[in-house]
Coordinates of C-alpha atoms and ligand atoms in Angstrom, one line a residue:
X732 CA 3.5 19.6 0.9
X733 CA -0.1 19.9 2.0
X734 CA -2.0 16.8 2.6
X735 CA -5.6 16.1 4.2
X736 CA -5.5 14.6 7.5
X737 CA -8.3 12.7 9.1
X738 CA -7.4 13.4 12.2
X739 CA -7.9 17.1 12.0
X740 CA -10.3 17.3 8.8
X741 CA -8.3 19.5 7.0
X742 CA -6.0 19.8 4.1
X743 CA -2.5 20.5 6.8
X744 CA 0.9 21.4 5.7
X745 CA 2.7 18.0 6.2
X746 CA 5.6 18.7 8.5
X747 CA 7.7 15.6 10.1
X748 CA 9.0 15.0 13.0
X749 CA 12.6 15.0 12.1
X750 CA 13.6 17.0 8.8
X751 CA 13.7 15.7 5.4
X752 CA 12.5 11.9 7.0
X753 CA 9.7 10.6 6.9
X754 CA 8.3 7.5 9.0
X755 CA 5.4 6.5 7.6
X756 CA 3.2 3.1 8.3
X757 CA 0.6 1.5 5.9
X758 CA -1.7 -1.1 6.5
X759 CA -0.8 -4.2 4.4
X760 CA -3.2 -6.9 3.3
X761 CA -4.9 -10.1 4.6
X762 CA -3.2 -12.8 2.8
X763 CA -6.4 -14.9 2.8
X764 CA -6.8 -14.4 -0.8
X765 CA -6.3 -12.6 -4.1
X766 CA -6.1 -8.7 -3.4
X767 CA -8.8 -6.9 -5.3
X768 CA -8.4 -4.1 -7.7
X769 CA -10.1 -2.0 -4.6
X770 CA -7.5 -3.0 -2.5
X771 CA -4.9 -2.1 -4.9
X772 CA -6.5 1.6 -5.3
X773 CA -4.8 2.2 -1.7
X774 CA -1.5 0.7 -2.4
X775 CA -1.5 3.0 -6.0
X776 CA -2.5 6.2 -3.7
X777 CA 0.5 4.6 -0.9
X778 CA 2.7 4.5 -3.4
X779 CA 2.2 8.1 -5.1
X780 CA 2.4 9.5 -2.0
X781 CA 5.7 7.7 -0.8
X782 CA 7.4 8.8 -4.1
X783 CA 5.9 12.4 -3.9
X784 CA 7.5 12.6 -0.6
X785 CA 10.7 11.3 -2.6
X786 CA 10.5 13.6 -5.1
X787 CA 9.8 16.8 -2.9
X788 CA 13.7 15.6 -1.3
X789 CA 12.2 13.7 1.7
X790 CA 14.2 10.2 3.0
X791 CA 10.5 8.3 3.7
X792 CA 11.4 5.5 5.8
X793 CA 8.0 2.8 5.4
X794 CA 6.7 0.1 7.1
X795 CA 3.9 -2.5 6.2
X796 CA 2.5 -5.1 8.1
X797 CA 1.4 -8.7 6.5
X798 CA -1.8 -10.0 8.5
X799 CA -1.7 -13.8 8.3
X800 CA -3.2 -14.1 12.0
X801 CA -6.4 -12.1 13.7
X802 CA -8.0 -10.5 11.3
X803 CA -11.5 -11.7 12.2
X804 CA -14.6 -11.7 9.3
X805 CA -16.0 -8.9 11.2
X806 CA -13.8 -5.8 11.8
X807 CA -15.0 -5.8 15.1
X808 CA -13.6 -8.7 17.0
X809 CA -16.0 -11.4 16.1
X810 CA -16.6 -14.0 13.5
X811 CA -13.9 -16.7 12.2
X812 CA -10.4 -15.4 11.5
X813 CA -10.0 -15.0 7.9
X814 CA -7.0 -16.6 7.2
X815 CA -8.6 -20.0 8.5
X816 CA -11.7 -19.2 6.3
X817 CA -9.2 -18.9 3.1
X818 CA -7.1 -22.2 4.9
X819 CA -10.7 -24.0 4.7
X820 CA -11.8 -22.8 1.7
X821 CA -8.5 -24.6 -0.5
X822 CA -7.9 -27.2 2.4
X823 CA -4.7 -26.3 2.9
X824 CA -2.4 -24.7 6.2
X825 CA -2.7 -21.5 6.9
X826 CA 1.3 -20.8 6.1
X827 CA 0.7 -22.4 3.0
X828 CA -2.1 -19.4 2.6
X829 CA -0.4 -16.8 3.8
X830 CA 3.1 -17.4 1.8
X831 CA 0.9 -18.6 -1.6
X832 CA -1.8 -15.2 -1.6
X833 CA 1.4 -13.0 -0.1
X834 CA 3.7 -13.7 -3.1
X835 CA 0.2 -13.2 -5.4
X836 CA 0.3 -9.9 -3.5
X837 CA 3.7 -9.1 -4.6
X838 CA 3.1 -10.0 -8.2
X839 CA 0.0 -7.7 -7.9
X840 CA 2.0 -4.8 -7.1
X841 CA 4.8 -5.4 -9.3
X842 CA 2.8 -5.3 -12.1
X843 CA 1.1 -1.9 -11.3
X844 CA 4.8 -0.4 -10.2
X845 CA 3.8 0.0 -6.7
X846 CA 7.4 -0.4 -4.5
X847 CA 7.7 -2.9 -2.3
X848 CA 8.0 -0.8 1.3
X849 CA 11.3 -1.2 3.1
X850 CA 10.2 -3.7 5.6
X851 CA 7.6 -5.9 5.3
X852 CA 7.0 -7.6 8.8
X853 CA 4.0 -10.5 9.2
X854 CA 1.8 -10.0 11.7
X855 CA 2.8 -13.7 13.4
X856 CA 6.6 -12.8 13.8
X857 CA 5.8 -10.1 16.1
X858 CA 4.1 -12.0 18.8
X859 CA 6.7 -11.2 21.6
X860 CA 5.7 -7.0 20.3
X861 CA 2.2 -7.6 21.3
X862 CA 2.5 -9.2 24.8
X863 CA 5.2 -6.7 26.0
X864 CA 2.2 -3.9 24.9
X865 CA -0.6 -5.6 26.4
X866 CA 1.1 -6.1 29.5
X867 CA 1.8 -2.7 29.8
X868 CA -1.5 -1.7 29.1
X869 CA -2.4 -3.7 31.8
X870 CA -0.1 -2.3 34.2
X871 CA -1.7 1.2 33.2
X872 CA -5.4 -0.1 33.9
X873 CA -5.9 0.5 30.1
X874 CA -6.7 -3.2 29.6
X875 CA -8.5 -6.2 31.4
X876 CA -9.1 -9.5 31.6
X877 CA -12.5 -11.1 31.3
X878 CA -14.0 -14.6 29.4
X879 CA -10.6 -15.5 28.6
X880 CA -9.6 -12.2 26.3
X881 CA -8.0 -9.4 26.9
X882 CA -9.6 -6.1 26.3
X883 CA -9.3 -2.7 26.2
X884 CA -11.5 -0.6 28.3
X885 CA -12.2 2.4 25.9
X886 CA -14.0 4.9 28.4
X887 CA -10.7 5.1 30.0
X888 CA -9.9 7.5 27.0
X889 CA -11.5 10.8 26.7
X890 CA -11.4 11.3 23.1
X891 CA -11.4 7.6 21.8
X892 CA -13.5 8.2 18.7
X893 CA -11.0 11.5 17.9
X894 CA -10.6 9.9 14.4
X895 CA -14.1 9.7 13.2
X896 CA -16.6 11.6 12.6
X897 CA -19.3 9.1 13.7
X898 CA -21.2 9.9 17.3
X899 CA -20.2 7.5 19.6
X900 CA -24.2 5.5 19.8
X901 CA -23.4 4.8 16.0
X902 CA -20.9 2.8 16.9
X903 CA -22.0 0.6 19.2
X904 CA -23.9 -2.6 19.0
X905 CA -26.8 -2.6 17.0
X906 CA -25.6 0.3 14.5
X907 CA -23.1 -1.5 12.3
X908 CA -23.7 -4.8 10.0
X909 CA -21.7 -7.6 11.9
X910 CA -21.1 -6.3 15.4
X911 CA -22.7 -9.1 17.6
X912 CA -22.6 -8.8 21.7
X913 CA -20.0 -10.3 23.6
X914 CA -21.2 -10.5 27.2
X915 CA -17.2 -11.0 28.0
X916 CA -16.9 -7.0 27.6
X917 CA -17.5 -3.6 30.3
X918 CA -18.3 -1.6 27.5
X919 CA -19.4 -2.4 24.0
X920 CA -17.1 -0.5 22.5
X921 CA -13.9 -2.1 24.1
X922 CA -11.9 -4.0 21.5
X923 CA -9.9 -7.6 21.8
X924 CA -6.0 -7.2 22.6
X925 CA -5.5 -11.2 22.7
X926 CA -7.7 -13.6 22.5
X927 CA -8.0 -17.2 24.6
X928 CA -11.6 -17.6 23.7
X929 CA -13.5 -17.5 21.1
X930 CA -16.6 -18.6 19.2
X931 CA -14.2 -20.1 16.5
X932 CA -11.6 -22.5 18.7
X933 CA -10.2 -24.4 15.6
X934 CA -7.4 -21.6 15.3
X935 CA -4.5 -23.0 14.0
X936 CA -1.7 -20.5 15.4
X937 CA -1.7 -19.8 18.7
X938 CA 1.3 -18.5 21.5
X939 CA 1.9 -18.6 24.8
X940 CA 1.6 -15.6 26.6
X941 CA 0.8 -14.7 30.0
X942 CA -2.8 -15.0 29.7
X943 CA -3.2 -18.5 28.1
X944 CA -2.6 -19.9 24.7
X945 CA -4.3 -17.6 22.3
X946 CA -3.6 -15.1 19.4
X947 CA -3.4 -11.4 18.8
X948 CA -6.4 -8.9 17.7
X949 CA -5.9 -7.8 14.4
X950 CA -5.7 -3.9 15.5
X951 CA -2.5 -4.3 18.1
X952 CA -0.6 -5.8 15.0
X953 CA -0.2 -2.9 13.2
X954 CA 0.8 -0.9 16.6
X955 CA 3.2 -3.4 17.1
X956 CA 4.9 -3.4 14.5
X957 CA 4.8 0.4 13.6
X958 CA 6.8 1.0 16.5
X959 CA 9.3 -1.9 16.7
X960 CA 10.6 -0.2 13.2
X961 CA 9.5 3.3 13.3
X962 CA 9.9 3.8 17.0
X963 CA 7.4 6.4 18.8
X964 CA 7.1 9.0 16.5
X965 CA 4.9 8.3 13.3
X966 CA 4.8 10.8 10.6
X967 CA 1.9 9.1 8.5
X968 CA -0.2 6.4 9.0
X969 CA -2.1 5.2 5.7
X970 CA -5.1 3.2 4.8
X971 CA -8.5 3.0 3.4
X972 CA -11.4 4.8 4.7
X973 CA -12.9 1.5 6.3
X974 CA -9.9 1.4 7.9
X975 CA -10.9 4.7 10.1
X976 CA -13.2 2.6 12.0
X977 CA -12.5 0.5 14.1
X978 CA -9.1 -0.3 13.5
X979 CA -7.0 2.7 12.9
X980 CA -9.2 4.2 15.9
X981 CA -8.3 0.9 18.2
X982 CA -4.9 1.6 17.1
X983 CA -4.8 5.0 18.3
X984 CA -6.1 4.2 21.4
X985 CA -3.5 1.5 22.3
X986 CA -0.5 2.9 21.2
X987 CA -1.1 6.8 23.0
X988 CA -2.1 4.6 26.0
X989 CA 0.7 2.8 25.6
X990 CA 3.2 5.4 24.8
X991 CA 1.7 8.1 26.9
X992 CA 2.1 10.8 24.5
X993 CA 0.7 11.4 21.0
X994 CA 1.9 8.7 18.1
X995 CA 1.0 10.0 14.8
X996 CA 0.6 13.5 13.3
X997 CA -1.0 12.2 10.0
X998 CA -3.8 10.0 9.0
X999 CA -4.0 9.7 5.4
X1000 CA -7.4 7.9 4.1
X1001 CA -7.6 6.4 0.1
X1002 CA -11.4 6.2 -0.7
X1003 CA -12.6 3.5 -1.8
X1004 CA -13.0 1.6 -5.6
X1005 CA -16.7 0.5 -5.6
X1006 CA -18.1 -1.8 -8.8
X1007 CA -22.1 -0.7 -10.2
X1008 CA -23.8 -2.7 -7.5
X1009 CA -21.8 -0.7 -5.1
X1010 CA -19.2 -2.3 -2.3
X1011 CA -16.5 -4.4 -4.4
X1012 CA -16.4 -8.0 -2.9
X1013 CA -13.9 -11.3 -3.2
X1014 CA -17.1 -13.9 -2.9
X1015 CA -19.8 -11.7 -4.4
X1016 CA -20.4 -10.4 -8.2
X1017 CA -17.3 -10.5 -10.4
X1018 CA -13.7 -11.2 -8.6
X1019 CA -11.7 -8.4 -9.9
X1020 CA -8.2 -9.1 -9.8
X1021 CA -5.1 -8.1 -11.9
X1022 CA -5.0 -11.4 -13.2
X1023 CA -8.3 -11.0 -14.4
X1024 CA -7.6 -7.8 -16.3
X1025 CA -4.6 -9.0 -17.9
X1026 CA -6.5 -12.4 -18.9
X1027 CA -8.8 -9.6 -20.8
X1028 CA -5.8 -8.1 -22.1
X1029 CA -5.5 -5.2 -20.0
X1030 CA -2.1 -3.9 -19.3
X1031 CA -2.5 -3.4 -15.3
X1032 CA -1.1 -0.2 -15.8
X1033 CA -4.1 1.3 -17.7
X1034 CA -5.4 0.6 -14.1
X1035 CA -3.1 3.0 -12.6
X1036 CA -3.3 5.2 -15.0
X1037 CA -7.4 5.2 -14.6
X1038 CA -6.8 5.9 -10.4
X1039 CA -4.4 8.7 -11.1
X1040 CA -7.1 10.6 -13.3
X1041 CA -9.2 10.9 -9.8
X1042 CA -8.3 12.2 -6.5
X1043 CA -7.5 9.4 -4.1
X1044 CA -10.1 11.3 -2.0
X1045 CA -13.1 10.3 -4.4
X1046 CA -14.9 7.2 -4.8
X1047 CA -14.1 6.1 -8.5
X1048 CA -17.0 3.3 -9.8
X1049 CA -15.1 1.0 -12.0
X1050 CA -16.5 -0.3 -14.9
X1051 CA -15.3 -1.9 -18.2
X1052 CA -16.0 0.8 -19.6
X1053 CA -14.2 3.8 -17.9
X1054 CA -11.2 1.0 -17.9
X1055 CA -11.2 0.5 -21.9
X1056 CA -11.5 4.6 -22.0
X1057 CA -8.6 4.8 -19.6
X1058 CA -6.6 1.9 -21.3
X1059 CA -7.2 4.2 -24.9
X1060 CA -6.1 7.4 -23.3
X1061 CA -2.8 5.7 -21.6
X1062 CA -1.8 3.9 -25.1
X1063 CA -2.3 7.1 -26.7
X1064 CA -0.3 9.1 -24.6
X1065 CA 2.8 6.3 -24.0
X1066 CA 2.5 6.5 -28.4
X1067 CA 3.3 10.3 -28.7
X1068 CA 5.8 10.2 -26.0
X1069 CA 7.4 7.7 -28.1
X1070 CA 7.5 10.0 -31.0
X1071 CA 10.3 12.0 -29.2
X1072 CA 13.9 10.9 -30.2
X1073 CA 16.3 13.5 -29.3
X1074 CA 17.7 13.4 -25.5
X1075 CA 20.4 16.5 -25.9
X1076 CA 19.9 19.9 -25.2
X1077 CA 17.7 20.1 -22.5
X1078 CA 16.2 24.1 -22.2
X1079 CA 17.1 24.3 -18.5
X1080 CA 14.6 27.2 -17.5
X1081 CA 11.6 25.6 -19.5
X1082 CA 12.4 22.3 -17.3
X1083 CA 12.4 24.1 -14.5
X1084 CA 9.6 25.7 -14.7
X1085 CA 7.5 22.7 -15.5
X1086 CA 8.9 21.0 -13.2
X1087 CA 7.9 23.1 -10.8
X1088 CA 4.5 23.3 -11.6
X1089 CA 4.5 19.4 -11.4
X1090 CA 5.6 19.5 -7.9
X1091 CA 3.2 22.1 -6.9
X1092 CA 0.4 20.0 -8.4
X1093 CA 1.6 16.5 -6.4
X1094 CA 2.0 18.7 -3.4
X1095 CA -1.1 19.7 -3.4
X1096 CA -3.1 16.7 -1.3
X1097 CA -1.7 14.6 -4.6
X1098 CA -3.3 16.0 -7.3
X1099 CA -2.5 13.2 -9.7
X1100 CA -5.2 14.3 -12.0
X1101 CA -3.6 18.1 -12.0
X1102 CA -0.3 16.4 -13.0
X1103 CA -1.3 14.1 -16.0
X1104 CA -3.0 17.0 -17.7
X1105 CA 0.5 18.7 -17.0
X1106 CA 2.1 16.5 -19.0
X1107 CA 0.0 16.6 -22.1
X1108 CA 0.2 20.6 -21.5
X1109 CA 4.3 19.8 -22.2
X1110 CA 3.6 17.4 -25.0
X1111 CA 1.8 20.1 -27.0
X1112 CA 3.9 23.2 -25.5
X1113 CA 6.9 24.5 -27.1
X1114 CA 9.7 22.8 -25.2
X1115 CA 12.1 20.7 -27.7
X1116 CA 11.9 17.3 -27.4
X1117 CA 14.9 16.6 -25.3
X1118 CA 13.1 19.1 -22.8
X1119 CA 9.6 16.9 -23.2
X1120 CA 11.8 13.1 -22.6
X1121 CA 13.2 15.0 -19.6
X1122 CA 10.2 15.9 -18.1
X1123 CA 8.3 13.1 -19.0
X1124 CA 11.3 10.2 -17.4
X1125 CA 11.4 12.6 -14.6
X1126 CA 7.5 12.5 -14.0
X1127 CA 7.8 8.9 -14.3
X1128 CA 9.5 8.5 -11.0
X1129 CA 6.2 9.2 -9.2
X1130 CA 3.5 8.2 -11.7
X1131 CA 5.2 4.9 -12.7
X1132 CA 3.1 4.9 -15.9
X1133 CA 6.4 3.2 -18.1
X1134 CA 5.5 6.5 -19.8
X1135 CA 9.4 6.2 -21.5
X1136 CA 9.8 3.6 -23.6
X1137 CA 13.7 3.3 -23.4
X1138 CA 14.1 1.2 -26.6
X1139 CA 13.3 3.8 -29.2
X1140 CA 13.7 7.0 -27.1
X1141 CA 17.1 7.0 -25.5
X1142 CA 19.8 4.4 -25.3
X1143 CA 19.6 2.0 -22.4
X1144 CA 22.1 2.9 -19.8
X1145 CA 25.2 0.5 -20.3
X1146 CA 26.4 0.3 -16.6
X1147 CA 22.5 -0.3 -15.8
X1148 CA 22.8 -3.6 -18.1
X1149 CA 26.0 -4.5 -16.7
X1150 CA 24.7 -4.6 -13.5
X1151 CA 21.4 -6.5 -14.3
X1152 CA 23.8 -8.9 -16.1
X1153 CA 26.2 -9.7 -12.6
X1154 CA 22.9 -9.8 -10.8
X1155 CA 21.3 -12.6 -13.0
X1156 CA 24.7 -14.4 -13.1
X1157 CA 24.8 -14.4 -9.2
X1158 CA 21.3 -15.4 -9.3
X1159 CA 22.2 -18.3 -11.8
X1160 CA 25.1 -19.4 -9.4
X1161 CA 22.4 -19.6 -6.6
X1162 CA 20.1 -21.6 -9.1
X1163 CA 17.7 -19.2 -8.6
X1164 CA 16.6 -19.3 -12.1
X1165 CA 13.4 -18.1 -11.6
X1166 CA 15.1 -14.7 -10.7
X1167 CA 17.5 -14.9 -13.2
X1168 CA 15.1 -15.3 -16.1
X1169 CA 12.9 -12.3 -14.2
X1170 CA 15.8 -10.2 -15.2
X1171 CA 16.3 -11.6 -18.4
X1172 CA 12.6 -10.7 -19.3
X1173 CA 12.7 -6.9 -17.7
X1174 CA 15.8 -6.3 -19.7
X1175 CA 13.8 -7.7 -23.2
X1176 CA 10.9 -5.6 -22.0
X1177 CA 13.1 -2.3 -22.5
X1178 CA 14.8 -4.1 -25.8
X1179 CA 17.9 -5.5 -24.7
X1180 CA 18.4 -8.9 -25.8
X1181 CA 20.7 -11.1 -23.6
X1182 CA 23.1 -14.1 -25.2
X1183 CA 24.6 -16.4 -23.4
X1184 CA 27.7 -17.3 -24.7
X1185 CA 30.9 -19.7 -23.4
X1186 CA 32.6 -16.4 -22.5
X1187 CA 29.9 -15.1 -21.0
X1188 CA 26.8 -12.9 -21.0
X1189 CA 26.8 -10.3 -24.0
X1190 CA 23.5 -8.3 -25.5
X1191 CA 22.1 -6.4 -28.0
X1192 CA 19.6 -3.8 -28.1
X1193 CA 16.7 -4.1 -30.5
X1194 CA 15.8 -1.0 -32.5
X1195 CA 12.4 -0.8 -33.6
Ligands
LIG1511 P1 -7.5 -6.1 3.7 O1 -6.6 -7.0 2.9 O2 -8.9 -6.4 3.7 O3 -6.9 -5.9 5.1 O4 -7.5 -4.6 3.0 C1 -6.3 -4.1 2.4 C2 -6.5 -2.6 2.1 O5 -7.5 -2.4 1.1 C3 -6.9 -1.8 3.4 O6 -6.1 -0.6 3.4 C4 -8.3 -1.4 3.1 O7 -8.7 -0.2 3.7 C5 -8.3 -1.3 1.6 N1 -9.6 -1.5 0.9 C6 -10.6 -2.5 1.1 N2 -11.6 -2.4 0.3 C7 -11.3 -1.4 -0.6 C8 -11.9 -0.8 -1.8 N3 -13.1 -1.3 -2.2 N4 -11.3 0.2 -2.4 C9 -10.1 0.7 -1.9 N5 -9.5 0.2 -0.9 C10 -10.0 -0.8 -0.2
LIG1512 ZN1 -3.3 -1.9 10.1

């Protein structure tokens, strides 16, 4: 698979460190409110590119972190920590804002098929992670102590700005909207590890640690965590492009200081989603959520299907407009993929050989784009339609369109239902009903219709 790496500014031949698995590490939100669409644009890219990986054979073994501490207003160390800006904003705790806004998350990316990563670690259950890092980098003479924080002295690193292509005086204070001086550091550049001290003292989580009661920088949370699961070695590290700077930089610096040896081969950037005025905001100009959409009657999937016309490496302007035209095209395409009925008789060599232009396409720095005009290239080709449903299902694995609708094209697995139906009934002895009807409404979704009887669950599948 080739795949464009920041760190080198080129498209590389992805190679990882140990064959056929992948680590990989992707930066999860700040659960101080809703996710916007934007935000989702980089978990859609994530997510194609985790299940590319899949689909090429590879085991991808993922991490994501939850920030619900450090994460200042200001990606460079200063300004109030978001999560007590979104605690002050609904006058509630800050748990009760991180668990409300990270199960609004999970919603969020449930209903644009993005998979929930492996592990999923919050940022304040790593605390004990952070101090043993710090207080190596102190050891090292990476780090020091001054004001009350702990920072990190980035001219003890030669190539510090390695990620970026910025020069280092645009950096600094002056150049970029929000950085304000802090007299507290050597050089302006040096980031916060912990902090004791700050302009904002009404945090509401705080730790011991060996250098007072305080709380983690937002960048050492992601090192932290990436190598309590993934260990040393990182294969990929994701994010947005305003994650380059300063944050996946800081996070370079610390861990390779840290470790003492290189962390991660690959940095993966998703451009951004901007709206017609330009940068998309949560507290300027329209909020656009998934909620929103679907209260406009958009199927959150039209969404994905609109990213995966453009290359995760372009900017894509959203507008009502390109979503309606994208919402068309995607209802058009799901209705002549329902057309197909027959599933027998697949022509082996025909599959093949679309299949393997489809990989070739989604191994090729994820050409999503490449792929979708693929599959109407099948639809119209001269495969039989058991060869088409093939293709098409198989597709689905990494484009997670719902591009089969199971009801009318082939009969829904009957061990599959089974096993939904002990699931639910488990769920129903643990009176987790909410879960149990969840399952109950997936299964109706693909036209099975459960009954609960005295002698237990039975169904029936709908036919259209
Ligand atoms: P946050 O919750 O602010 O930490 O951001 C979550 C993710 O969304 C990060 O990976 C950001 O790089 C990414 N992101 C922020 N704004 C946008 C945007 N407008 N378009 C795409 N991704 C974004
Ligand atoms: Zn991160």
């Amino acid at each position: 698979m080739k795949i464009y790496n920041t760190l080198t500014r080129n498209v590389e031949e992805f190679k990882p460190h140990e064959k056929n698995i992948v680590k990989m590490y992707t930066c999860g939100p700040t659960v101080y409110h809703f996710a916007h669409i934007g935000n989702l644009r980089t978990y859609i890219f994530e997510d194609i590119l985790e299940k590319t990986l899949n689909y090429l054979g590879y085991q991808v073994k993922r991490v994501m972190n939850i920030t619900d501490v450090g994460h200042l207003t200001s990606d460079s160390d200063s300004g109030e920590d978001k999560m007590l800006k979104g605690a002050k904003r609904e006058k509630k705790s800050v748990l009760e804002i991180a668990q409300y806004y990270t199960e609004e998350f999970k919603k969020d990316t449930a209903s644009l098929n993005i998979k929930w990563p492996e592990i999923v670690s919050n940022a304040t259950d790593n605390i004990d992670e952070y101090i043993k890092i710090i207080t190596k980098l102190i050891e090292k003479g990476y780090a020091y102590q001054s004001g009350g924080n702990i920072y990190f002295d980035t001219t003890k690193l030669e190539d510090y700005y390695k990620l970026t292509n910025h020069k280092i005086d645009e950096m600094v204070i002056g150049a970029r909207d929000g950085v304000e001086k802090d007299d507290a550091k050597r050089n302006q550049a040096d980031f916060v590890l912990w902090f004791t001290k700050s302009k904002f003292d009404s945090q509401e989580l705080k730790w011991d640690s060996p250098w007072g009661v305080g709380y983690p920088g937002w960048h050492i949370e992601c090192s932290g965590i990436s190598m309590k699961y993934l260990g040393e070695y990182l294969d990929i590290h994701c994010g947005g492009v305003d994650n380059i700077f300063p944050h996946h930089t800081n996070e370079i610096a610390q861990s390779e200081a840290f470790l003492g040896h290189k962390w991660c081969n690959y940095w993966v950037h998703g451009e951004h989603l901007n709206d017609e005025t330009g940068k998309m905001s949560k507290s300027k100009g329209e909020f656009l959520t998934i909620s929103l959409l679907k209260e406009k009657g958009y199927d959150p999937l039209a969404y994905r299907f609109m990213c995966l016309n453009t290359s995760y490496r372009k900017v894509l302007v959203f507008s009502y407009e390109a979503l309606d035209n994208a919402n068309k095209a995607y209802q058009k395409l799901k209705n002549k993929i329902k057309q197909l009925k027959d599933t027998k008789n697949i022509e082996q060599t025909k599959f093949d050989f679309y299949d393997n232009q489809f990989k070739q396409y989604i191994s090729d720095d994820l050409n999503t784009s490449n792929a979708i005009t693929l599959l109407y290239d099948v639809l119209k080709s001269d495969c039989n339609e058991a060869t088409k449903l093939a293709l098409v299902d198989a597709w689905d694995q990494v484009l997670s369109l719902n591009l089969i609708n199971r009801t009318n094209n082939m009969a829904v697995d009957a061990k599959f239902i089974e096993e939904q139906i002990q699931i639910r009934n488990e769920a129903k002895k643990q009176k987790n009903y909410e879960r149990a009807d969840q399952i109950r409404n997936e299964l109706e979704q693909m036209g099975i219709i459960l009954k609960d009887t005295k002698e237990g669950t039975t169904y029936e599948q709908k036919t259209s």
